[in-house]
Short mmCIF file of C-alpha atoms and ligand atoms in Angstrom, two decimals:
data_model
loop_
_atom_site.label_atom_id
_atom_site.label_comp_id
_atom_site.label_asym_id
_atom_site.label_seq_id
_atom_site.Cartn_x
_atom_site.Cartn_y
_atom_site.Cartn_z
CA MET A 1 -10.10 -10.91 -24.32
CA PRO A 2 -12.20 -11.80 -21.23
CA GLU A 3 -15.97 -12.03 -21.56
CA GLY A 4 -18.38 -9.38 -20.30
CA ALA A 5 -17.64 -5.86 -19.11
CA ARG A 6 -14.28 -4.34 -20.04
CA PRO A 7 -11.99 -4.88 -17.08
CA VAL A 8 -10.11 -2.17 -15.27
CA ILE A 9 -6.69 -3.24 -14.03
CA LEU A 10 -6.09 -2.20 -10.45
CA SER A 11 -2.65 -2.12 -8.84
CA LEU A 12 -2.35 -2.39 -5.05
CA GLU A 13 1.46 -2.36 -5.21
CA ARG A 14 1.74 0.82 -3.14
CA MET A 15 -0.69 -0.39 -0.44
CA ARG A 16 1.92 -2.44 1.38
CA ALA A 17 2.03 -0.95 4.90
CA VAL A 18 1.97 -2.92 8.12
CA ARG A 19 -0.77 -1.01 9.94
CA GLY A 20 -0.19 -2.74 13.25
CA LEU A 21 1.61 -5.70 14.81
CA TYR A 22 0.44 -7.07 18.15
CA PRO A 23 2.91 -9.77 19.33
CA ASP A 24 1.01 -10.46 22.56
CA GLU A 25 -2.21 -11.05 20.61
CA ASN A 26 -0.44 -12.95 17.83
CA THR A 27 -2.05 -10.73 15.19
CA MET A 28 -0.96 -8.19 12.60
CA VAL A 29 -2.84 -5.88 10.26
CA VAL A 30 -1.33 -5.42 6.79
CA GLU A 31 -2.42 -3.83 3.55
CA ALA A 32 -3.30 -6.07 0.62
CA GLY A 33 -0.34 -5.05 -1.54
CA ALA A 34 2.22 -6.27 1.02
CA ILE A 35 4.49 -9.00 -0.33
CA LEU A 36 4.35 -12.25 1.62
CA ALA A 37 8.12 -12.38 2.29
CA ASP A 38 7.95 -8.84 3.79
CA VAL A 39 5.05 -9.87 6.03
CA GLN A 40 7.00 -12.94 7.20
CA ASP A 41 10.02 -10.67 7.95
CA ALA A 42 7.90 -8.14 9.86
CA ALA A 43 6.46 -10.94 12.02
CA GLU A 44 9.93 -12.43 12.59
CA ALA A 45 11.29 -9.05 13.70
CA GLN A 46 8.79 -9.23 16.59
CA GLY A 47 9.64 -12.87 17.38
CA ARG A 48 6.52 -14.20 15.69
CA LEU A 49 5.79 -16.55 12.78
CA PHE A 50 3.44 -15.91 9.86
CA PRO A 51 3.43 -19.47 8.54
CA LEU A 52 2.06 -19.12 5.01
CA SER A 53 4.96 -20.33 2.87
CA LEU A 54 5.16 -21.04 -0.86
CA ALA A 55 7.68 -20.74 -3.67
CA SER A 56 6.13 -17.46 -4.93
CA GLN A 57 6.49 -15.70 -1.57
CA GLY A 58 8.94 -13.13 -2.97
CA SER A 59 6.27 -11.81 -5.35
CA ALA A 60 2.82 -12.93 -4.14
CA ARG A 61 0.85 -10.27 -2.25
CA ILE A 62 -1.48 -10.69 0.71
CA GLY A 63 -4.52 -9.64 -1.36
CA GLY A 64 -3.79 -12.24 -4.06
CA LEU A 65 -2.95 -14.93 -1.52
CA LEU A 66 -6.24 -14.40 0.32
CA ALA A 67 -8.24 -13.97 -2.88
CA THR A 68 -6.96 -17.37 -4.06
CA ASN A 69 -6.95 -18.93 -0.56
CA ALA A 70 -3.37 -20.04 -1.24
CA GLY A 71 -2.04 -23.17 0.42
CA GLY A 72 1.69 -23.87 0.28
CA VAL A 73 3.85 -26.18 2.34
CA ASN A 74 2.65 -25.54 5.90
CA VAL A 75 -1.09 -26.18 5.52
CA LEU A 76 -0.82 -29.48 7.39
CA ARG A 77 0.04 -27.64 10.58
CA TYR A 78 -1.25 -24.09 10.21
CA GLY A 79 -4.04 -24.29 7.62
CA ASN A 80 -4.35 -22.38 4.36
CA ALA A 81 -4.63 -18.62 3.84
CA ARG A 82 -8.26 -18.67 4.96
CA ASP A 83 -7.29 -20.14 8.32
CA LEU A 84 -4.66 -17.45 8.81
CA CYS A 85 -6.99 -14.48 8.39
CA LEU A 86 -9.12 -13.02 11.19
CA GLY A 87 -10.49 -9.93 9.47
CA LEU A 88 -10.67 -8.03 6.20
CA GLU A 89 -11.15 -4.56 4.80
CA ALA A 90 -12.61 -4.54 1.30
CA VAL A 91 -14.17 -2.29 -1.30
CA LEU A 92 -17.42 -3.89 -2.42
CA PRO A 93 -18.73 -3.60 -5.99
CA ASP A 94 -21.15 -0.75 -5.07
CA GLY A 95 -18.19 1.30 -3.80
CA SER A 96 -18.95 0.83 -0.11
CA ILE A 97 -16.06 -0.03 2.18
CA TRP A 98 -16.43 -2.95 4.56
CA HIS A 99 -14.42 -2.21 7.71
CA GLY A 100 -13.92 -5.74 8.96
CA LEU A 101 -10.38 -5.65 10.32
CA LYS A 102 -11.32 -7.24 13.63
CA ARG A 103 -8.60 -8.93 15.66
CA LEU A 104 -11.02 -11.43 17.16
CA ARG A 105 -10.91 -15.22 17.31
CA LYS A 106 -14.61 -15.34 18.12
CA ASP A 107 -17.22 -13.22 16.35
CA ASN A 108 -20.55 -14.85 15.54
CA THR A 109 -22.40 -11.81 14.26
CA GLY A 110 -24.23 -12.94 11.16
CA TYR A 111 -23.10 -14.02 7.70
CA ASP A 112 -19.36 -14.53 7.37
CA LEU A 113 -18.31 -11.99 4.72
CA ARG A 114 -14.64 -12.70 5.38
CA ASN A 115 -14.95 -16.32 4.35
CA LEU A 116 -17.07 -15.33 1.37
CA LEU A 117 -14.42 -12.97 0.01
CA ILE A 118 -11.44 -15.25 0.78
CA GLY A 119 -10.96 -17.66 -2.10
CA ALA A 120 -13.53 -15.80 -4.25
CA GLU A 121 -10.69 -14.68 -6.60
CA GLY A 122 -11.85 -11.05 -6.80
CA PRO A 123 -15.37 -11.14 -8.30
CA LEU A 124 -17.06 -9.99 -5.08
CA GLY A 125 -14.82 -7.07 -4.10
CA VAL A 126 -11.29 -5.74 -3.75
CA LEU A 127 -9.46 -6.72 -0.57
CA THR A 128 -7.51 -3.72 0.71
CA ALA A 129 -6.19 -4.94 4.10
CA ALA A 130 -6.27 -8.01 6.34
CA THR A 131 -5.82 -8.99 9.97
CA LEU A 132 -3.52 -12.02 10.02
CA ARG A 133 -2.91 -14.68 12.65
CA LEU A 134 0.63 -15.06 13.97
CA PHE A 135 2.20 -17.94 15.88
CA PRO A 136 5.12 -18.55 18.23
CA ARG A 137 8.28 -19.34 16.26
CA PRO A 138 9.41 -22.97 16.61
CA SER A 139 12.64 -23.11 18.64
CA ALA A 140 14.18 -26.04 16.78
CA GLU A 141 13.60 -27.19 13.22
CA GLY A 142 14.63 -30.30 11.32
CA THR A 143 14.15 -31.79 7.87
CA ALA A 144 14.50 -35.29 6.46
CA LEU A 145 14.16 -36.99 3.09
CA LEU A 146 12.86 -40.53 3.45
CA ALA A 147 12.64 -43.12 0.67
CA VAL A 148 9.22 -44.73 0.92
CA THR A 149 8.37 -47.95 -0.85
CA ASP A 150 5.21 -46.52 -2.47
CA PRO A 151 2.49 -43.87 -1.88
CA ALA A 152 0.60 -46.21 0.49
CA ALA A 153 3.78 -46.43 2.61
CA ALA A 154 4.02 -42.61 2.48
CA LEU A 155 0.53 -42.35 3.99
CA ALA A 156 1.35 -44.96 6.64
CA LEU A 157 4.49 -42.93 7.41
CA LEU A 158 2.37 -39.78 7.79
CA ALA A 159 0.11 -41.55 10.30
CA LEU A 160 3.14 -42.90 12.18
CA ALA A 161 4.78 -39.46 12.22
CA ARG A 162 1.61 -37.85 13.58
CA ASP A 163 1.30 -40.48 16.29
CA ARG A 164 4.91 -39.94 17.37
CA ILE A 165 5.42 -36.21 16.80
CA GLY A 166 1.90 -34.72 16.76
CA ASP A 167 1.55 -31.11 15.67
CA GLY A 168 5.32 -30.68 15.36
CA ILE A 169 5.09 -31.74 11.70
CA SER A 170 4.98 -28.60 9.56
CA ALA A 171 5.30 -30.13 6.10
CA PHE A 172 4.93 -33.56 4.55
CA GLU A 173 5.65 -33.48 0.83
CA LEU A 174 5.67 -36.33 -1.69
CA ILE A 175 8.24 -36.27 -4.49
CA ALA A 176 8.16 -38.79 -7.38
CA ALA A 177 11.51 -39.67 -8.99
CA GLN A 178 10.40 -37.78 -12.10
CA GLY A 179 10.83 -34.45 -10.25
CA PRO A 180 14.58 -34.81 -9.50
CA LEU A 181 15.06 -36.35 -12.98
CA PHE A 182 13.51 -33.23 -14.55
CA LEU A 183 15.78 -31.09 -12.34
CA ALA A 184 18.85 -32.97 -13.55
CA GLU A 185 17.63 -32.55 -17.14
CA THR A 186 16.77 -28.83 -17.06
CA MET A 187 18.33 -27.19 -13.99
CA PRO A 188 21.71 -28.86 -13.35
CA ASP A 189 22.66 -26.00 -11.00
CA VAL A 190 20.15 -27.23 -8.40
CA ARG A 191 22.04 -29.58 -6.07
CA LEU A 192 20.38 -32.93 -5.59
CA PRO A 193 20.89 -34.64 -2.22
CA PHE A 194 21.22 -38.09 -3.83
CA GLU A 195 22.92 -39.52 -6.92
CA ASN A 196 19.98 -41.61 -8.11
CA PRO A 197 16.52 -40.40 -7.09
CA TRP A 198 14.42 -42.81 -5.07
CA PRO A 199 11.15 -43.88 -6.76
CA TRP A 200 9.14 -42.05 -4.06
CA THR A 201 10.57 -39.60 -1.55
CA VAL A 202 8.89 -37.90 1.39
CA LEU A 203 10.23 -34.57 2.59
CA ILE A 204 9.25 -34.10 6.22
CA ASP A 205 9.81 -30.88 8.12
CA LEU A 206 9.52 -30.45 11.90
CA GLY A 207 9.28 -27.36 14.04
CA LEU A 208 9.43 -28.08 17.76
CA ALA A 209 9.16 -26.07 20.97
CA ALA A 210 12.12 -25.19 23.20
CA ASP A 211 12.77 -28.63 24.68
CA GLY A 212 12.31 -30.51 21.38
CA ASP A 213 15.09 -32.31 19.50
CA PRO A 214 14.12 -32.57 15.81
CA GLU A 215 17.08 -34.74 14.86
CA ALA A 216 16.26 -37.29 17.56
CA ALA A 217 12.57 -37.19 16.59
CA LEU A 218 13.39 -37.78 12.91
CA THR A 219 15.88 -40.56 13.71
CA GLY A 220 13.29 -42.29 15.92
CA LEU A 221 10.68 -41.96 13.19
CA PHE A 222 13.05 -43.38 10.57
CA GLU A 223 13.92 -46.37 12.76
CA ALA A 224 10.27 -47.13 13.54
CA ALA A 225 9.32 -46.77 9.85
CA LEU A 226 12.21 -49.04 8.83
CA GLU A 227 10.99 -51.67 11.26
CA GLN A 228 7.51 -51.50 9.70
CA GLY A 229 8.93 -51.78 6.16
CA LEU A 230 7.69 -48.31 5.16
CA VAL A 231 11.06 -46.77 4.29
CA SER A 232 14.20 -48.14 2.68
CA ASP A 233 16.62 -45.23 3.00
CA GLY A 234 16.80 -41.73 4.43
CA LEU A 235 18.75 -38.52 4.92
CA ILE A 236 18.36 -36.33 7.99
CA ALA A 237 19.66 -32.79 7.49
CA GLN A 238 22.72 -32.16 9.65
CA SER A 239 22.80 -28.39 9.17
CA GLU A 240 20.71 -25.44 8.05
CA ALA A 241 22.62 -25.57 4.74
CA GLN A 242 21.52 -29.17 4.18
CA ARG A 243 17.91 -28.31 5.06
CA ALA A 244 18.12 -25.60 2.41
CA VAL A 245 19.40 -28.14 -0.16
CA PHE A 246 16.47 -30.48 0.59
CA TRP A 247 13.95 -27.66 0.30
CA ALA A 248 15.57 -26.16 -2.81
CA MET A 249 15.05 -29.49 -4.56
CA ARG A 250 11.36 -29.54 -3.63
CA GLU A 251 10.75 -25.88 -4.43
CA SER A 252 12.54 -26.06 -7.79
CA ILE A 253 10.40 -28.90 -9.16
CA PRO A 254 7.65 -26.55 -10.48
CA LEU A 255 10.33 -24.58 -12.36
CA ALA A 256 11.79 -27.78 -13.85
CA ASN A 257 8.28 -28.83 -14.87
CA ARG A 258 7.88 -25.51 -16.64
CA ALA A 259 11.22 -25.95 -18.40
CA VAL A 260 10.23 -29.40 -19.66
CA GLY A 261 6.73 -28.20 -20.62
CA ALA A 262 3.65 -30.13 -19.48
CA ILE A 263 0.97 -31.24 -21.91
CA ALA A 264 -1.56 -30.91 -19.10
CA SER A 265 -1.25 -29.88 -15.42
CA HIS A 266 -3.68 -30.65 -12.63
CA ASP A 267 -3.98 -29.37 -9.06
CA ILE A 268 -6.05 -32.06 -7.42
CA SER A 269 -6.99 -33.17 -3.94
CA LEU A 270 -8.35 -36.50 -2.83
CA PRO A 271 -9.43 -38.10 0.43
CA LEU A 272 -6.07 -39.37 1.78
CA SER A 273 -7.05 -43.03 1.61
CA GLN A 274 -7.86 -42.75 -2.13
CA ILE A 275 -4.43 -41.44 -3.14
CA PRO A 276 -2.46 -44.71 -3.55
CA GLU A 277 -5.16 -46.30 -5.72
CA PHE A 278 -5.46 -43.12 -7.82
CA LEU A 279 -1.70 -42.97 -8.36
CA GLU A 280 -1.79 -46.53 -9.62
CA ALA A 281 -4.93 -46.26 -11.75
CA ALA A 282 -4.35 -42.87 -13.43
CA PRO A 283 -1.15 -43.77 -15.35
CA GLN A 284 -2.81 -46.97 -16.59
CA ALA A 285 -5.81 -44.99 -17.85
CA LEU A 286 -3.56 -42.34 -19.45
CA ALA A 287 -1.57 -45.04 -21.24
CA GLU A 288 -4.72 -45.69 -23.29
CA ILE A 289 -4.28 -42.19 -24.75
CA GLY A 290 -0.52 -42.27 -25.27
CA ALA A 291 2.93 -42.75 -23.78
CA PHE A 292 3.68 -40.01 -21.24
CA ARG A 293 5.97 -39.07 -18.40
CA ILE A 294 4.04 -38.19 -15.24
CA ASN A 295 5.23 -36.02 -12.40
CA ALA A 296 3.00 -36.43 -9.35
CA PHE A 297 4.22 -34.44 -6.37
CA GLY A 298 3.11 -32.06 -3.69
CA HIS A 299 1.42 -31.61 -0.38
CA LEU A 300 0.60 -35.22 0.48
CA GLY A 301 -0.23 -34.32 4.08
CA ASP A 302 -3.12 -32.20 2.71
CA GLY A 303 -4.21 -34.78 0.14
CA ASN A 304 -3.15 -32.26 -2.54
CA LEU A 305 -1.05 -33.40 -5.50
CA HIS A 306 0.12 -31.61 -8.59
CA TYR A 307 -0.45 -34.22 -11.28
CA ASN A 308 1.31 -33.15 -14.43
CA VAL A 309 1.54 -35.03 -17.73
CA PHE A 310 4.57 -34.57 -20.01
CA PRO A 311 5.71 -35.92 -23.39
CA GLN A 312 8.34 -38.65 -23.46
CA GLN A 313 11.96 -37.55 -23.87
CA GLY A 314 12.56 -36.62 -27.54
CA ASP A 315 8.81 -36.08 -28.08
CA THR A 316 7.14 -32.63 -28.11
CA ARG A 317 4.09 -31.39 -26.27
CA ASP A 318 2.83 -29.74 -29.48
CA ARG A 319 2.23 -33.21 -30.90
CA TRP A 320 -0.27 -33.80 -28.09
CA ARG A 321 -2.06 -30.46 -28.27
CA ASP A 322 -5.32 -31.97 -29.50
CA LYS A 323 -5.24 -34.57 -26.69
CA LYS A 324 -4.77 -32.06 -23.86
CA ALA A 325 -8.53 -31.74 -23.18
CA ALA A 326 -8.99 -35.54 -23.19
CA ILE A 327 -6.09 -35.98 -20.74
CA SER A 328 -7.48 -33.40 -18.32
CA ARG A 329 -10.97 -34.79 -18.66
CA LEU A 330 -9.72 -38.25 -17.79
CA VAL A 331 -7.74 -37.06 -14.76
CA HIS A 332 -10.56 -34.84 -13.49
CA ASP A 333 -13.20 -37.55 -14.03
CA MET A 334 -11.10 -39.95 -11.97
CA VAL A 335 -10.67 -37.35 -9.22
CA HIS A 336 -14.37 -36.49 -9.21
CA ALA A 337 -15.34 -40.18 -9.05
CA ARG A 338 -13.17 -40.49 -5.91
CA GLU A 339 -14.83 -37.45 -4.25
CA GLY A 340 -11.81 -35.23 -4.82
CA SER A 341 -11.41 -31.65 -6.01
CA ILE A 342 -10.27 -30.50 -9.47
CA SER A 343 -8.73 -27.38 -7.95
CA ALA A 344 -7.15 -27.90 -4.55
CA GLU A 345 -5.21 -24.67 -4.09
CA HIS A 346 -4.84 -22.81 -7.41
CA GLY A 347 -8.46 -21.71 -7.79
CA ILE A 348 -10.72 -21.56 -10.84
CA GLY A 349 -9.67 -18.34 -12.61
CA ARG A 350 -10.79 -18.25 -16.22
CA LEU A 351 -9.20 -21.53 -17.28
CA LYS A 352 -11.36 -23.80 -15.13
CA THR A 353 -14.80 -22.15 -15.32
CA ALA A 354 -16.10 -24.95 -17.57
CA ASP A 355 -14.65 -27.57 -15.19
CA LEU A 356 -16.41 -25.90 -12.27
CA GLU A 357 -19.70 -26.06 -14.20
CA ARG A 358 -19.10 -29.71 -15.07
CA TYR A 359 -18.06 -30.96 -11.64
CA GLY A 360 -19.54 -28.35 -9.27
CA ASP A 361 -22.59 -29.07 -7.14
CA PRO A 362 -25.64 -27.47 -8.87
CA ALA A 363 -27.04 -26.00 -5.62
CA LYS A 364 -23.67 -24.46 -4.79
CA LEU A 365 -23.30 -23.03 -8.31
CA ALA A 366 -26.79 -21.48 -8.13
CA ALA A 367 -25.98 -19.93 -4.73
CA MET A 368 -22.67 -18.59 -6.07
CA ARG A 369 -24.44 -17.03 -9.07
CA ALA A 370 -27.09 -15.45 -6.78
CA ILE A 371 -24.40 -14.00 -4.49
CA LYS A 372 -22.46 -12.61 -7.45
CA ASP A 373 -25.62 -11.02 -8.92
CA ALA A 374 -26.63 -9.55 -5.56
CA LEU A 375 -23.27 -8.01 -4.71
CA ASP A 376 -22.15 -7.11 -8.25
CA PRO A 377 -25.30 -6.69 -10.39
CA TYR A 378 -23.37 -4.98 -13.20
CA GLY A 379 -20.66 -7.68 -13.29
CA ILE A 380 -17.84 -5.15 -13.02
CA MET A 381 -15.54 -7.10 -10.66
CA ASN A 382 -13.16 -9.57 -12.31
CA PRO A 383 -15.63 -10.43 -15.12
CA GLY A 384 -15.38 -14.00 -16.39
CA ALA A 385 -13.38 -15.25 -13.40
CA VAL A 386 -14.77 -18.28 -11.51
CA LEU A 387 -18.24 -18.00 -13.12
CA HIS A 388 -18.86 -17.17 -16.79
CA ALA A 389 -19.83 -13.51 -17.08
CA ALA A 390 -23.59 -13.10 -17.52
CA PRO A 391 -24.44 -12.42 -21.21
C1 FAD B 1 6.53 -20.69 -8.31
C2 FAD B 1 5.16 -20.65 -7.76
C3 FAD B 1 4.79 -21.54 -6.76
C4 FAD B 1 3.52 -21.51 -6.23
N1 FAD B 1 3.22 -22.39 -5.25
C5 FAD B 1 1.98 -22.39 -4.73
C6 FAD B 1 1.63 -23.27 -3.67
O1 FAD B 1 2.42 -24.09 -3.22
N2 FAD B 1 0.37 -23.18 -3.19
C7 FAD B 1 -0.56 -22.29 -3.67
O2 FAD B 1 -1.68 -22.24 -3.18
N3 FAD B 1 -0.26 -21.45 -4.67
C8 FAD B 1 0.99 -21.48 -5.22
N4 FAD B 1 1.30 -20.60 -6.23
C9 FAD B 1 0.27 -19.66 -6.73
C10 FAD B 1 -0.06 -18.60 -5.68
O3 FAD B 1 -1.39 -18.88 -5.37
C11 FAD B 1 0.02 -17.20 -6.13
O4 FAD B 1 1.37 -16.86 -6.25
C12 FAD B 1 -0.64 -16.25 -5.10
O5 FAD B 1 -1.69 -16.89 -4.40
C13 FAD B 1 -1.32 -15.17 -5.75
O6 FAD B 1 -0.79 -13.97 -5.29
P1 FAD B 1 -0.52 -12.82 -6.32
O7 FAD B 1 -0.24 -11.61 -5.51
O8 FAD B 1 0.47 -13.25 -7.33
O9 FAD B 1 -2.00 -12.66 -6.96
P2 FAD B 1 -2.44 -12.38 -8.45
O10 FAD B 1 -1.92 -13.42 -9.36
O11 FAD B 1 -2.20 -10.96 -8.75
O12 FAD B 1 -4.03 -12.58 -8.28
C14 FAD B 1 -4.61 -13.83 -8.09
C15 FAD B 1 -6.14 -13.67 -8.15
O13 FAD B 1 -6.57 -12.94 -7.01
C16 FAD B 1 -7.23 -11.74 -7.42
N5 FAD B 1 -6.75 -10.69 -6.53
C17 FAD B 1 -5.47 -10.28 -6.38
N6 FAD B 1 -5.41 -9.29 -5.46
C18 FAD B 1 -6.67 -9.09 -5.03
C19 FAD B 1 -7.25 -8.20 -4.09
N7 FAD B 1 -6.52 -7.33 -3.40
N8 FAD B 1 -8.59 -8.25 -3.89
C20 FAD B 1 -9.35 -9.13 -4.59
N9 FAD B 1 -8.85 -9.99 -5.50
C21 FAD B 1 -7.53 -9.98 -5.70
C22 FAD B 1 -6.81 -11.51 -8.85
O14 FAD B 1 -7.81 -10.77 -9.55
C23 FAD B 1 -6.65 -12.91 -9.37
O15 FAD B 1 -7.92 -13.44 -9.70
C24 FAD B 1 2.55 -20.60 -6.75
C25 FAD B 1 2.91 -19.71 -7.76
C26 FAD B 1 4.20 -19.74 -8.27
C27 FAD B 1 4.55 -18.72 -9.33
#
């Protein structure tokens, strides 16, 4: 039972209309209950791209995606949900309606309520509609899986890819061998593109304009990376079906993780240059607690990794229940010491309120509390989420 006032559960399922789509402006206005996949389809029907893309897109709704400032696989190129929203309509805790559905790229008229409500996770008001940014659809797309020697080589590959291909890179995902091994163990129906997983794989996705040739760009990148000793093997998708196989592997890893059952999961981000050292140091530190399997994977291009700790094969996670807090504390302490974030894209919710208090900047926490008290003095909106409910 959450702390504080008794919550009312609100469903926005029926508020799913597209209120307007303006292809020439690259904007659309949708209600908060619209499902992400439907919004992507509506944009596509007008020859436009709404680039927010994540494995939950068949169920996640625009209101939830903006309230959590969701990330997903295209942040590297297009930004996260916050960057894709130009305006909002919201019901504030006092019942007033903020009509902020502007379709403007420039609007410096005082405090930015939109950015305050995005990522707030609901405690400051209910989002009812949003103006979203659209983009031209890439004319040609390509995907490759490249075997990198280690995470440092993956970062060097990212820099090389950006030098050669620029903004054409839409996704740059790191996959540790543990991910495909978990897939083979728990979801044998998911086709793996290789027989034996490489220790570290990068999935790179390109979307180029009309005169671009993704296959040539990926081949050139592979050859240059091979010459620099960054990669040892690679697969470049030869068809849309093969691209789908590559992506299905990546997108199924969270489901395989769930099937195996993590002792502790972490959604962390780090300054890019800190990632290789963290990936070397964290398993050594965890080994002091016990013997674990670790699956580190995710949005390397954004410095965001899902760092999940599992029992060894034949062991059970129940046996480690009383060590879960110590494991997370160790991982989060290491992230904090390297100026990272203990919640890169999944938010705080109710599970991480104590972590936010531990690692959050005191001045920021005080400002957050003051804003919450000013906008919602009775604590009626999403009590206990993000900040502990006032006693
Ligand atoms: C398989 C899978 C993969 C995922 N992959 C990613 C990923 O790659 N990147 C990523 O960032 N996230 C990922 N997620 C989580 C993703 O953030 C959520 O699916 C989505 O952001 C939340 O949308 P929802 O409609 O499910 O919101 P809900 O779960 O319903 O709500 C989320 C929060 O937002 C609040 N909220 C919801 N609607 C509103 C509203 N209208 N106004 C105010 N507050 C509101 C809720 O109170 C709650 O606090 C994944 C989830 C799954 C299941």
